[in-house]
Amino acid sequence: KDSLLYVSDNFGYLYVYDYSLNKIKWAKKFNAPFRSNIKIKDNKLFLADENNTLLIINSSNGNMLRKIPTEQMLVKNDFISNISMSDNSIFFMNTFGSLYSINAKSLKMNWFLNLNTSIDINLDNLFYSSEIKINNDNLIILTKNSLQVFNYLDGSIIFKIPINSLIPPIINNDYIFLVNKNNYLISIKLTTGEIIYSYKLNKLI
């Protein structure tokens, strides 16, 4: 409903607040602090805790529908697991660097990939990703070392470019726009990975 606000916190509580009635509809305590955004689809809440467990919860009463445990990270950084969704699938990126595709109706796994190519997991080399973007059949994922585009139906990679950006990728029709650490505005063709242009921003202003 439009009047309901779903809130999770770092103490492991999940709340549903009805601001039209100015009251909490229900609140429940879970085993671990939450560490992701929240998505809602078909009366289901999708969110993850700090142990990289994806929780699927009935939005009407807070009952657990399913838990999907994934790789845990003993060392925590500022990266928060993020969740995105298409018409039929939920996409979950955990802090270890694994991307999961889950059928939104059956709650079964479609496929998963690990995007963390480093075997050196330490405080200086932890995984980071911006929010997952979806455009048509494409998943656009920007990590600290690369831009990667996948087919969201089967997880096959379309292209990977070793590039960084100070901002999350901006998608406009068939183009991706980034600003790298050297302050260049870069336009990339979404379907091929071709770099269309690269302009130094301080020269344009």
Coordinates of N, CA and C in Angstrom, one line a residue:
K1 N 0.8 -1.2 0.0 CA 0.0 0.0 0.0 C 0.9 1.2 0.0
D2 N 0.3 2.3 -0.6 CA 1.1 3.6 -0.7 C 1.4 4.2 0.7
S3 N 0.6 3.9 1.7 CA 0.7 4.5 3.0 C 1.7 3.8 3.9
L4 N 2.3 2.7 3.5 CA 3.1 1.8 4.3 C 4.6 2.1 4.0
L5 N 5.4 2.3 5.1 CA 6.8 2.5 5.0 C 7.5 1.3 5.6
Y6 N 8.4 0.7 4.9 CA 9.2 -0.5 5.4 C 10.6 0.0 5.8
V7 N 11.0 -0.3 7.1 CA 12.3 0.2 7.6 C 13.0 -0.9 8.3
S8 N 14.3 -1.1 7.9 CA 15.2 -2.0 8.6 C 16.3 -1.2 9.3
D9 N 16.9 -1.8 10.4 CA 18.0 -1.1 11.1 C 19.1 -1.9 11.4
N10 N 20.2 -1.3 11.9 CA 21.4 -2.1 12.2 C 21.4 -2.8 13.6
F11 N 20.2 -2.9 14.1 CA 20.0 -3.8 15.3 C 19.2 -5.0 15.0
G12 N 18.8 -5.2 13.7 CA 18.1 -6.4 13.3 C 16.6 -6.3 13.3
Y13 N 16.1 -5.1 13.5 CA 14.7 -4.9 13.6 C 14.1 -4.5 12.2
L14 N 13.0 -5.0 11.9 CA 12.2 -4.6 10.7 C 10.9 -4.1 11.1
Y15 N 10.5 -2.9 10.6 CA 9.3 -2.2 11.0 C 8.5 -2.0 9.7
V16 N 7.1 -1.9 10.0 CA 6.2 -1.4 8.9 C 5.4 -0.3 9.6
Y17 N 5.6 0.9 9.1 CA 4.9 2.0 9.6 C 3.8 2.5 8.7
D18 N 2.6 2.6 9.2 CA 1.5 3.2 8.4 C 1.3 4.6 8.7
Y19 N 1.9 5.5 7.8 CA 1.8 6.9 8.2 C 0.5 7.6 7.9
S20 N -0.5 6.9 7.3 CA -1.8 7.4 7.2 C -2.5 7.3 8.5
L21 N -2.2 6.3 9.3 CA -2.7 6.1 10.7 C -1.8 6.5 11.8
N22 N -0.5 6.9 11.4 CA 0.5 7.3 12.3 C 0.7 6.2 13.4
K23 N 0.9 5.0 12.9 CA 1.2 3.9 13.9 C 2.1 2.8 13.2
I24 N 2.8 2.0 14.0 CA 3.5 0.9 13.5 C 2.6 -0.3 13.3
K25 N 2.5 -0.8 12.1 CA 1.6 -2.0 11.8 C 2.2 -3.2 12.4
W26 N 3.5 -3.5 12.2 CA 4.2 -4.6 12.9 C 5.7 -4.3 13.0
A27 N 6.3 -5.0 13.9 CA 7.8 -4.9 14.1 C 8.3 -6.2 14.5
K28 N 9.4 -6.7 13.9 CA 10.0 -8.0 14.3 C 11.5 -7.8 14.4
K29 N 12.1 -8.6 15.3 CA 13.5 -8.7 15.5 C 14.0 -9.9 14.9
F30 N 15.1 -9.8 14.1 CA 15.7 -10.9 13.4 C 17.1 -11.1 14.0
N31 N 17.8 -12.1 13.5 CA 19.0 -12.6 14.1 C 20.2 -11.7 14.0
A32 N 20.3 -10.9 12.9 CA 21.5 -10.1 12.6 C 21.1 -8.8 12.1
P33 N 21.9 -7.8 12.3 CA 21.7 -6.4 11.7 C 21.5 -6.5 10.2
F34 N 20.6 -5.6 9.7 CA 20.4 -5.6 8.3 C 21.5 -4.7 7.6
R35 N 21.8 -5.1 6.3 CA 22.8 -4.4 5.6 C 22.5 -4.3 4.1
S36 N 21.4 -3.8 3.8 CA 21.0 -3.7 2.4 C 19.8 -2.8 2.2
N37 N 19.5 -2.5 1.0 CA 18.3 -1.8 0.7 C 17.1 -2.8 0.8
I38 N 15.9 -2.3 0.6 CA 14.7 -3.2 0.7 C 14.0 -3.1 -0.6
K39 N 13.6 -4.3 -1.2 CA 12.7 -4.3 -2.3 C 11.5 -5.1 -2.0
I40 N 10.3 -4.7 -2.5 CA 9.1 -5.4 -2.3 C 8.4 -5.7 -3.6
K41 N 8.0 -7.0 -3.7 CA 7.3 -7.5 -4.9 C 6.4 -8.6 -4.5
D42 N 5.1 -8.5 -5.0 CA 4.1 -9.6 -4.8 C 4.0 -10.0 -3.3
N43 N 3.9 -9.0 -2.4 CA 3.7 -9.2 -1.0 C 4.9 -9.8 -0.3
K44 N 6.1 -9.7 -1.0 CA 7.3 -10.2 -0.4 C 8.3 -9.1 -0.2
L45 N 9.0 -9.1 0.9 CA 10.1 -8.2 1.2 C 11.4 -8.9 0.9
F46 N 12.3 -8.3 0.2 CA 13.7 -8.8 0.0 C 14.7 -7.9 0.6
L47 N 15.5 -8.4 1.5 CA 16.6 -7.6 2.1 C 17.6 -8.6 2.7
A48 N 18.8 -8.1 3.0 CA 19.9 -8.9 3.5 C 20.5 -8.4 4.8
D49 N 21.0 -9.4 5.6 CA 21.7 -9.0 6.8 C 23.2 -8.9 6.7
E50 N 23.9 -8.6 7.7 CA 25.3 -8.3 7.7 C 26.1 -9.6 7.4
N51 N 25.5 -10.8 7.5 CA 26.1 -12.1 7.2 C 25.9 -12.5 5.8
N52 N 25.4 -11.6 5.0 CA 25.1 -11.9 3.6 C 24.0 -12.9 3.4
T53 N 23.1 -13.0 4.3 CA 21.9 -13.9 4.1 C 20.8 -13.1 3.5
L54 N 20.3 -13.5 2.4 CA 19.1 -12.9 1.8 C 17.9 -13.4 2.5
L55 N 17.1 -12.5 3.0 CA 15.8 -12.8 3.7 C 14.7 -12.4 2.8
I56 N 13.7 -13.4 2.7 CA 12.5 -13.1 2.0 C 11.3 -13.2 3.0
I57 N 10.6 -12.1 3.2 CA 9.7 -12.0 4.3 C 8.3 -11.6 3.8
N58 N 7.3 -12.2 4.4 CA 5.9 -11.8 4.0 C 5.7 -10.3 4.5
S59 N 5.3 -9.5 3.6 CA 5.2 -8.0 3.9 C 3.9 -7.7 4.8
S60 N 3.0 -8.7 4.8 CA 1.8 -8.4 5.6 C 1.9 -8.7 7.1
N61 N 2.8 -9.7 7.4 CA 2.9 -10.1 8.8 C 4.3 -10.2 9.3
G62 N 5.3 -10.1 8.4 CA 6.7 -10.3 8.9 C 7.2 -11.7 9.0
N63 N 6.4 -12.7 8.6 CA 6.8 -14.1 8.7 C 7.9 -14.4 7.7
M64 N 8.9 -15.2 8.0 CA 9.9 -15.6 7.1 C 9.4 -16.5 6.1
L65 N 9.7 -16.2 4.8 CA 9.3 -17.2 3.8 C 10.5 -18.0 3.3
R66 N 11.7 -17.4 3.3 CA 12.9 -18.2 2.9 C 14.1 -17.4 3.3
K67 N 15.2 -18.2 3.7 CA 16.5 -17.6 3.9 C 17.4 -18.2 2.8
I68 N 18.2 -17.4 2.2 CA 19.2 -17.8 1.3 C 20.6 -17.4 1.8
P69 N 21.3 -18.3 2.4 CA 22.7 -17.9 2.9 C 23.7 -17.8 1.8
T70 N 24.5 -16.8 1.8 CA 25.6 -16.7 0.8 C 26.9 -16.5 1.6
E71 N 28.0 -16.2 0.8 CA 29.3 -16.1 1.4 C 29.4 -15.0 2.5
Q72 N 29.9 -15.3 3.7 CA 30.1 -14.3 4.7 C 31.4 -13.6 4.6
M73 N 31.5 -12.4 5.0 CA 32.7 -11.6 5.1 C 33.0 -11.3 6.5
L74 N 34.2 -11.8 7.0 CA 34.6 -11.5 8.4 C 35.0 -10.0 8.6
V75 N 35.6 -9.5 7.5 CA 36.0 -8.0 7.6 C 34.9 -7.2 6.9
K76 N 34.4 -6.2 7.6 CA 33.3 -5.4 7.1 C 33.9 -4.1 6.6
N77 N 33.3 -3.6 5.5 CA 33.6 -2.3 5.0 C 32.3 -1.5 4.9
D78 N 32.4 -0.3 4.1 CA 31.2 0.5 4.0 C 30.3 0.1 2.9
F79 N 30.7 -0.9 2.1 CA 29.8 -1.4 1.1 C 28.6 -2.1 1.7
I80 N 27.4 -1.7 1.2 CA 26.1 -2.3 1.6 C 25.6 -3.2 0.5
S81 N 25.2 -4.4 0.8 CA 24.7 -5.3 -0.2 C 23.5 -4.6 -0.9
N82 N 23.4 -4.8 -2.2 CA 22.3 -4.1 -2.9 C 21.4 -5.1 -3.7
I83 N 20.2 -4.8 -3.8 CA 19.2 -5.6 -4.4 C 18.4 -4.8 -5.4
S84 N 18.2 -5.4 -6.6 CA 17.4 -4.8 -7.6 C 16.5 -5.9 -8.2
M85 N 15.5 -5.5 -9.0 CA 14.6 -6.4 -9.5 C 14.0 -6.1 -10.9
S86 N 13.7 -7.1 -11.7 CA 13.1 -7.0 -13.0 C 11.7 -7.5 -12.8
D87 N 11.0 -7.7 -13.9 CA 9.6 -8.3 -13.8 C 9.5 -9.6 -13.1
N88 N 10.5 -10.5 -13.4 CA 10.5 -11.9 -13.0 C 11.6 -12.3 -12.0
S89 N 12.6 -11.4 -11.8 CA 13.8 -11.9 -11.1 C 14.2 -10.8 -10.0
I90 N 14.8 -11.3 -9.0 CA 15.5 -10.5 -8.0 C 17.0 -10.7 -8.1
F91 N 17.7 -9.6 -8.1 CA 19.2 -9.6 -8.2 C 19.8 -9.1 -6.9
F92 N 20.7 -9.9 -6.4 CA 21.3 -9.7 -5.1 C 22.8 -9.7 -5.2
M93 N 23.4 -8.5 -4.9 CA 24.9 -8.4 -4.9 C 25.3 -8.3 -3.4
N94 N 26.1 -9.4 -3.0 CA 26.5 -9.3 -1.6 C 27.9 -8.7 -1.4
T95 N 28.3 -8.5 -0.2 CA 29.6 -7.8 0.1 C 30.8 -8.6 -0.3
F96 N 30.7 -9.9 -0.5 CA 31.8 -10.8 -1.0 C 32.1 -10.5 -2.4
G97 N 31.1 -10.0 -3.2 CA 31.2 -9.8 -4.6 C 30.5 -10.8 -5.5
S98 N 29.5 -11.5 -4.9 CA 28.8 -12.5 -5.7 C 27.4 -11.9 -6.0
L99 N 27.0 -12.2 -7.2 CA 25.7 -11.7 -7.8 C 24.8 -12.9 -8.0
Y100 N 23.6 -12.8 -7.4 CA 22.6 -13.9 -7.4 C 21.4 -13.4 -8.2
S101 N 20.9 -14.3 -9.0 CA 19.6 -14.1 -9.7 C 18.6 -15.1 -9.1
I102 N 17.5 -14.6 -8.6 CA 16.5 -15.5 -8.0 C 15.1 -15.2 -8.6
N103 N 14.4 -16.3 -8.9 CA 13.1 -16.2 -9.5 C 12.1 -15.6 -8.4
A104 N 11.5 -14.5 -8.8 CA 10.6 -13.8 -7.8 C 9.4 -14.5 -7.4
K105 N 8.9 -15.5 -8.2 CA 7.7 -16.3 -7.8 C 8.1 -17.6 -7.1
S106 N 9.0 -18.3 -7.6 CA 9.3 -19.6 -7.0 C 10.3 -19.5 -5.9
L107 N 11.1 -18.4 -5.9 CA 12.2 -18.1 -5.0 C 13.3 -19.1 -5.1
K108 N 13.4 -19.7 -6.3 CA 14.5 -20.6 -6.6 C 15.6 -19.8 -7.3
M109 N 16.9 -20.3 -7.2 CA 18.0 -19.7 -7.8 C 18.0 -19.9 -9.3
N110 N 18.2 -18.8 -10.1 CA 18.3 -18.8 -11.5 C 19.8 -19.1 -11.9
W111 N 20.7 -18.3 -11.3 CA 22.1 -18.4 -11.6 C 22.9 -17.5 -10.6
F112 N 24.2 -17.7 -10.5 CA 25.0 -16.8 -9.7 C 26.4 -16.6 -10.3
L113 N 27.0 -15.5 -10.0 CA 28.4 -15.2 -10.5 C 29.2 -14.6 -9.4
N114 N 30.5 -14.8 -9.4 CA 31.3 -14.0 -8.5 C 32.1 -13.0 -9.3
L115 N 32.0 -11.7 -8.9 CA 32.6 -10.6 -9.6 C 33.9 -10.2 -8.9
N116 N 34.2 -10.8 -7.8 CA 35.4 -10.4 -7.0 C 36.6 -11.3 -7.5
T117 N 37.4 -10.7 -8.4 CA 38.5 -11.5 -9.0 C 39.7 -11.5 -8.1
S118 N 39.7 -10.8 -6.9 CA 40.9 -10.8 -6.1 C 40.9 -11.9 -5.1
I119 N 42.0 -12.6 -4.9 CA 42.1 -13.6 -3.8 C 42.7 -13.0 -2.5
D120 N 43.0 -11.7 -2.6 CA 43.6 -11.1 -1.4 C 42.5 -10.3 -0.7
I121 N 41.8 -10.9 0.2 CA 40.7 -10.2 0.9 C 41.3 -9.6 2.2
N122 N 41.6 -8.2 2.2 CA 42.1 -7.5 3.3 C 41.4 -6.2 3.4
L123 N 41.8 -5.4 4.4 CA 41.1 -4.1 4.6 C 41.3 -3.1 3.5
D124 N 42.4 -3.3 2.7 CA 42.7 -2.4 1.6 C 42.2 -2.9 0.3
N125 N 41.6 -4.1 0.3 CA 41.2 -4.7 -1.0 C 39.9 -5.4 -0.9
L126 N 38.9 -4.7 -0.3 CA 37.6 -5.3 -0.1 C 36.7 -4.9 -1.4
F127 N 35.7 -5.8 -1.6 CA 34.9 -5.6 -2.8 C 34.0 -4.4 -2.6
Y128 N 33.7 -3.7 -3.7 CA 32.8 -2.6 -3.7 C 32.0 -2.6 -5.1
S129 N 30.8 -2.3 -5.0 CA 30.0 -2.1 -6.2 C 28.9 -1.0 -6.0
S130 N 28.7 -0.3 -7.1 CA 27.6 0.7 -7.0 C 26.2 0.0 -7.2
E131 N 25.1 0.6 -7.1 CA 23.8 0.0 -7.2 C 23.7 -0.7 -8.5
I132 N 23.1 -1.8 -8.5 CA 22.8 -2.6 -9.8 C 21.8 -1.8 -10.6
K133 N 22.1 -1.6 -11.9 CA 21.2 -0.9 -12.8 C 20.7 -2.0 -13.8
I134 N 19.4 -1.8 -14.2 CA 18.8 -2.7 -15.1 C 18.3 -1.8 -16.3
N135 N 18.7 -2.3 -17.5 CA 18.2 -1.6 -18.7 C 17.9 -2.7 -19.8
N136 N 16.6 -2.8 -20.1 CA 16.1 -3.8 -21.0 C 16.5 -5.2 -20.4
D137 N 17.3 -6.0 -21.2 CA 17.8 -7.3 -20.7 C 19.1 -7.2 -20.1
N138 N 19.6 -6.0 -19.7 CA 21.0 -5.9 -19.3 C 21.1 -5.5 -17.8
L139 N 22.1 -6.1 -17.1 CA 22.5 -5.7 -15.8 C 23.8 -4.9 -15.9
I140 N 23.8 -3.7 -15.4 CA 25.0 -2.8 -15.5 C 25.5 -2.7 -14.1
I141 N 26.8 -3.2 -13.9 CA 27.4 -3.2 -12.6 C 28.8 -2.5 -12.6
L142 N 28.9 -1.6 -11.8 CA 30.2 -0.8 -11.7 C 30.9 -1.2 -10.4
T143 N 32.1 -1.8 -10.5 CA 32.9 -2.1 -9.3 C 34.0 -1.1 -9.2
K144 N 34.9 -1.2 -8.2 CA 35.9 -0.2 -8.1 C 37.0 -0.4 -9.2
N145 N 37.0 -1.5 -9.9 CA 38.0 -1.8 -10.9 C 37.4 -1.9 -12.3
S146 N 36.1 -2.0 -12.5 CA 35.6 -2.3 -13.9 C 34.1 -2.0 -14.0
L147 N 33.7 -1.8 -15.2 CA 32.3 -1.7 -15.6 C 32.0 -3.0 -16.3
Q148 N 30.9 -3.7 -15.8 CA 30.5 -5.0 -16.4 C 29.1 -5.0 -16.8
V149 N 28.7 -5.5 -17.9 CA 27.4 -5.6 -18.4 C 27.0 -7.0 -18.7
F150 N 25.9 -7.5 -18.1 CA 25.5 -8.9 -18.2 C 24.1 -9.0 -18.8
N151 N 23.8 -10.1 -19.4 CA 22.5 -10.5 -19.8 C 21.8 -11.0 -18.5
Y152 N 20.7 -10.4 -18.1 CA 20.1 -10.8 -16.8 C 19.3 -12.1 -16.9
L153 N 19.1 -12.6 -18.1 CA 18.3 -13.8 -18.2 C 19.2 -15.0 -17.8
D154 N 20.5 -15.0 -18.2 CA 21.3 -16.2 -18.0 C 22.6 -15.8 -17.3
G155 N 22.9 -14.5 -17.1 CA 24.2 -14.2 -16.5 C 25.4 -14.1 -17.4
S156 N 25.2 -14.3 -18.7 CA 26.3 -14.3 -19.6 C 26.8 -12.8 -19.7
I157 N 28.1 -12.7 -19.8 CA 28.7 -11.3 -19.9 C 28.7 -10.8 -21.3
I158 N 28.3 -9.5 -21.4 CA 28.3 -8.8 -22.7 C 29.6 -8.1 -22.9
F159 N 30.0 -7.4 -21.9 CA 31.4 -6.8 -22.0 C 31.9 -6.4 -20.6
K160 N 33.2 -6.2 -20.5 CA 33.8 -5.8 -19.3 C 34.9 -4.8 -19.7
I161 N 34.9 -3.6 -19.0 CA 35.9 -2.6 -19.3 C 36.6 -2.2 -18.0
P162 N 37.9 -2.2 -18.0 CA 38.7 -1.8 -16.8 C 38.6 -0.3 -16.7
I163 N 37.6 0.2 -15.9 CA 37.3 1.6 -15.8 C 36.8 1.9 -14.4
N164 N 37.0 3.1 -13.8 CA 36.4 3.5 -12.6 C 35.5 4.7 -12.8
S165 N 34.7 5.0 -11.8 CA 33.9 6.2 -11.9 C 33.6 6.8 -10.5
L166 N 33.6 8.1 -10.4 CA 33.3 8.8 -9.2 C 31.8 8.8 -8.9
I167 N 30.9 8.5 -9.9 CA 29.5 8.5 -9.7 C 29.0 7.1 -10.2
P168 N 27.8 6.7 -9.7 CA 27.1 5.5 -10.3 C 26.9 5.7 -11.8
P169 N 26.8 4.6 -12.5 CA 26.6 4.8 -14.0 C 25.2 5.4 -14.2
I170 N 25.2 6.3 -15.2 CA 23.9 6.9 -15.6 C 23.6 6.3 -17.0
I171 N 22.3 5.8 -17.1 CA 21.9 5.1 -18.3 C 20.9 6.0 -19.0
N172 N 21.1 6.2 -20.3 CA 20.2 7.0 -21.1 C 20.1 6.3 -22.5
N173 N 18.9 5.7 -22.7 CA 18.7 4.9 -23.9 C 19.8 3.8 -24.0
D174 N 20.6 3.9 -25.1 CA 21.6 2.9 -25.3 C 23.0 3.3 -24.9
Y175 N 23.1 4.3 -23.9 CA 24.4 4.8 -23.6 C 24.6 4.8 -22.0
I176 N 25.8 4.6 -21.6 CA 26.2 4.6 -20.2 C 27.1 5.8 -20.1
F177 N 26.9 6.6 -19.0 CA 27.8 7.8 -18.8 C 28.5 7.6 -17.4
L178 N 29.8 7.9 -17.4 CA 30.6 7.8 -16.2 C 31.5 9.0 -16.1
V179 N 32.0 9.3 -14.8 CA 33.0 10.3 -14.6 C 34.1 9.6 -13.9
N180 N 35.3 9.5 -14.5 CA 36.3 8.7 -13.9 C 37.1 9.6 -12.9
K181 N 38.1 9.0 -12.3 CA 38.9 9.7 -11.2 C 39.7 10.8 -11.8
N182 N 40.0 10.8 -13.1 CA 40.7 11.9 -13.7 C 39.8 13.0 -14.2
N183 N 38.5 12.9 -13.8 CA 37.6 13.9 -14.2 C 37.2 13.9 -15.7
Y184 N 37.2 12.8 -16.3 CA 36.8 12.7 -17.7 C 35.3 12.2 -17.7
L185 N 34.5 12.8 -18.5 CA 33.1 12.3 -18.8 C 33.2 11.4 -19.9
I186 N 32.8 10.1 -19.7 CA 32.9 9.0 -20.6 C 31.6 8.5 -21.0
S187 N 31.3 8.4 -22.3 CA 30.1 7.8 -22.8 C 30.4 6.4 -23.5
I188 N 29.7 5.4 -23.1 CA 29.9 4.0 -23.6 C 28.6 3.5 -24.2
K189 N 28.7 2.8 -25.3 CA 27.6 2.2 -25.9 C 27.2 0.9 -25.2
L190 N 26.0 0.9 -24.7 CA 25.5 -0.2 -23.8 C 25.6 -1.6 -24.5
T191 N 25.3 -1.7 -25.7 CA 25.2 -3.0 -26.4 C 26.5 -3.6 -26.8
T192 N 27.6 -2.7 -26.9 CA 28.8 -3.2 -27.4 C 30.0 -2.9 -26.5
G193 N 29.9 -2.0 -25.6 CA 31.1 -1.5 -24.8 C 32.0 -0.6 -25.5
E194 N 31.6 -0.1 -26.7 CA 32.4 0.9 -27.4 C 32.4 2.2 -26.7
I195 N 33.6 2.8 -26.5 CA 33.7 4.2 -25.9 C 33.4 5.2 -27.0
I196 N 32.3 6.0 -26.8 CA 31.9 6.9 -27.9 C 32.7 8.2 -27.8
Y197 N 32.9 8.7 -26.5 CA 33.7 9.9 -26.4 C 34.2 9.9 -24.9
S198 N 35.2 10.8 -24.7 CA 35.8 11.0 -23.4 C 36.3 12.5 -23.4
Y199 N 35.6 13.3 -22.5 CA 35.9 14.7 -22.4 C 36.4 15.1 -21.1
K200 N 37.4 15.9 -21.0 CA 37.9 16.5 -19.7 C 36.9 17.5 -19.3
L201 N 36.3 17.3 -18.1 CA 35.2 18.2 -17.7 C 35.6 19.6 -17.4
N202 N 36.8 19.8 -16.8 CA 37.2 21.2 -16.5 C 37.5 22.0 -17.8
K203 N 37.7 21.3 -19.0 CA 37.9 22.0 -20.2 C 36.5 22.4 -20.9
L204 N 35.5 21.6 -20.5 CA 34.2 21.9 -21.1 C 33.4 23.0 -20.3
I205 N 33.8 23.2 -19.0 CA 33.1 24.2 -18.2 C 33.7 25.5 -18.4

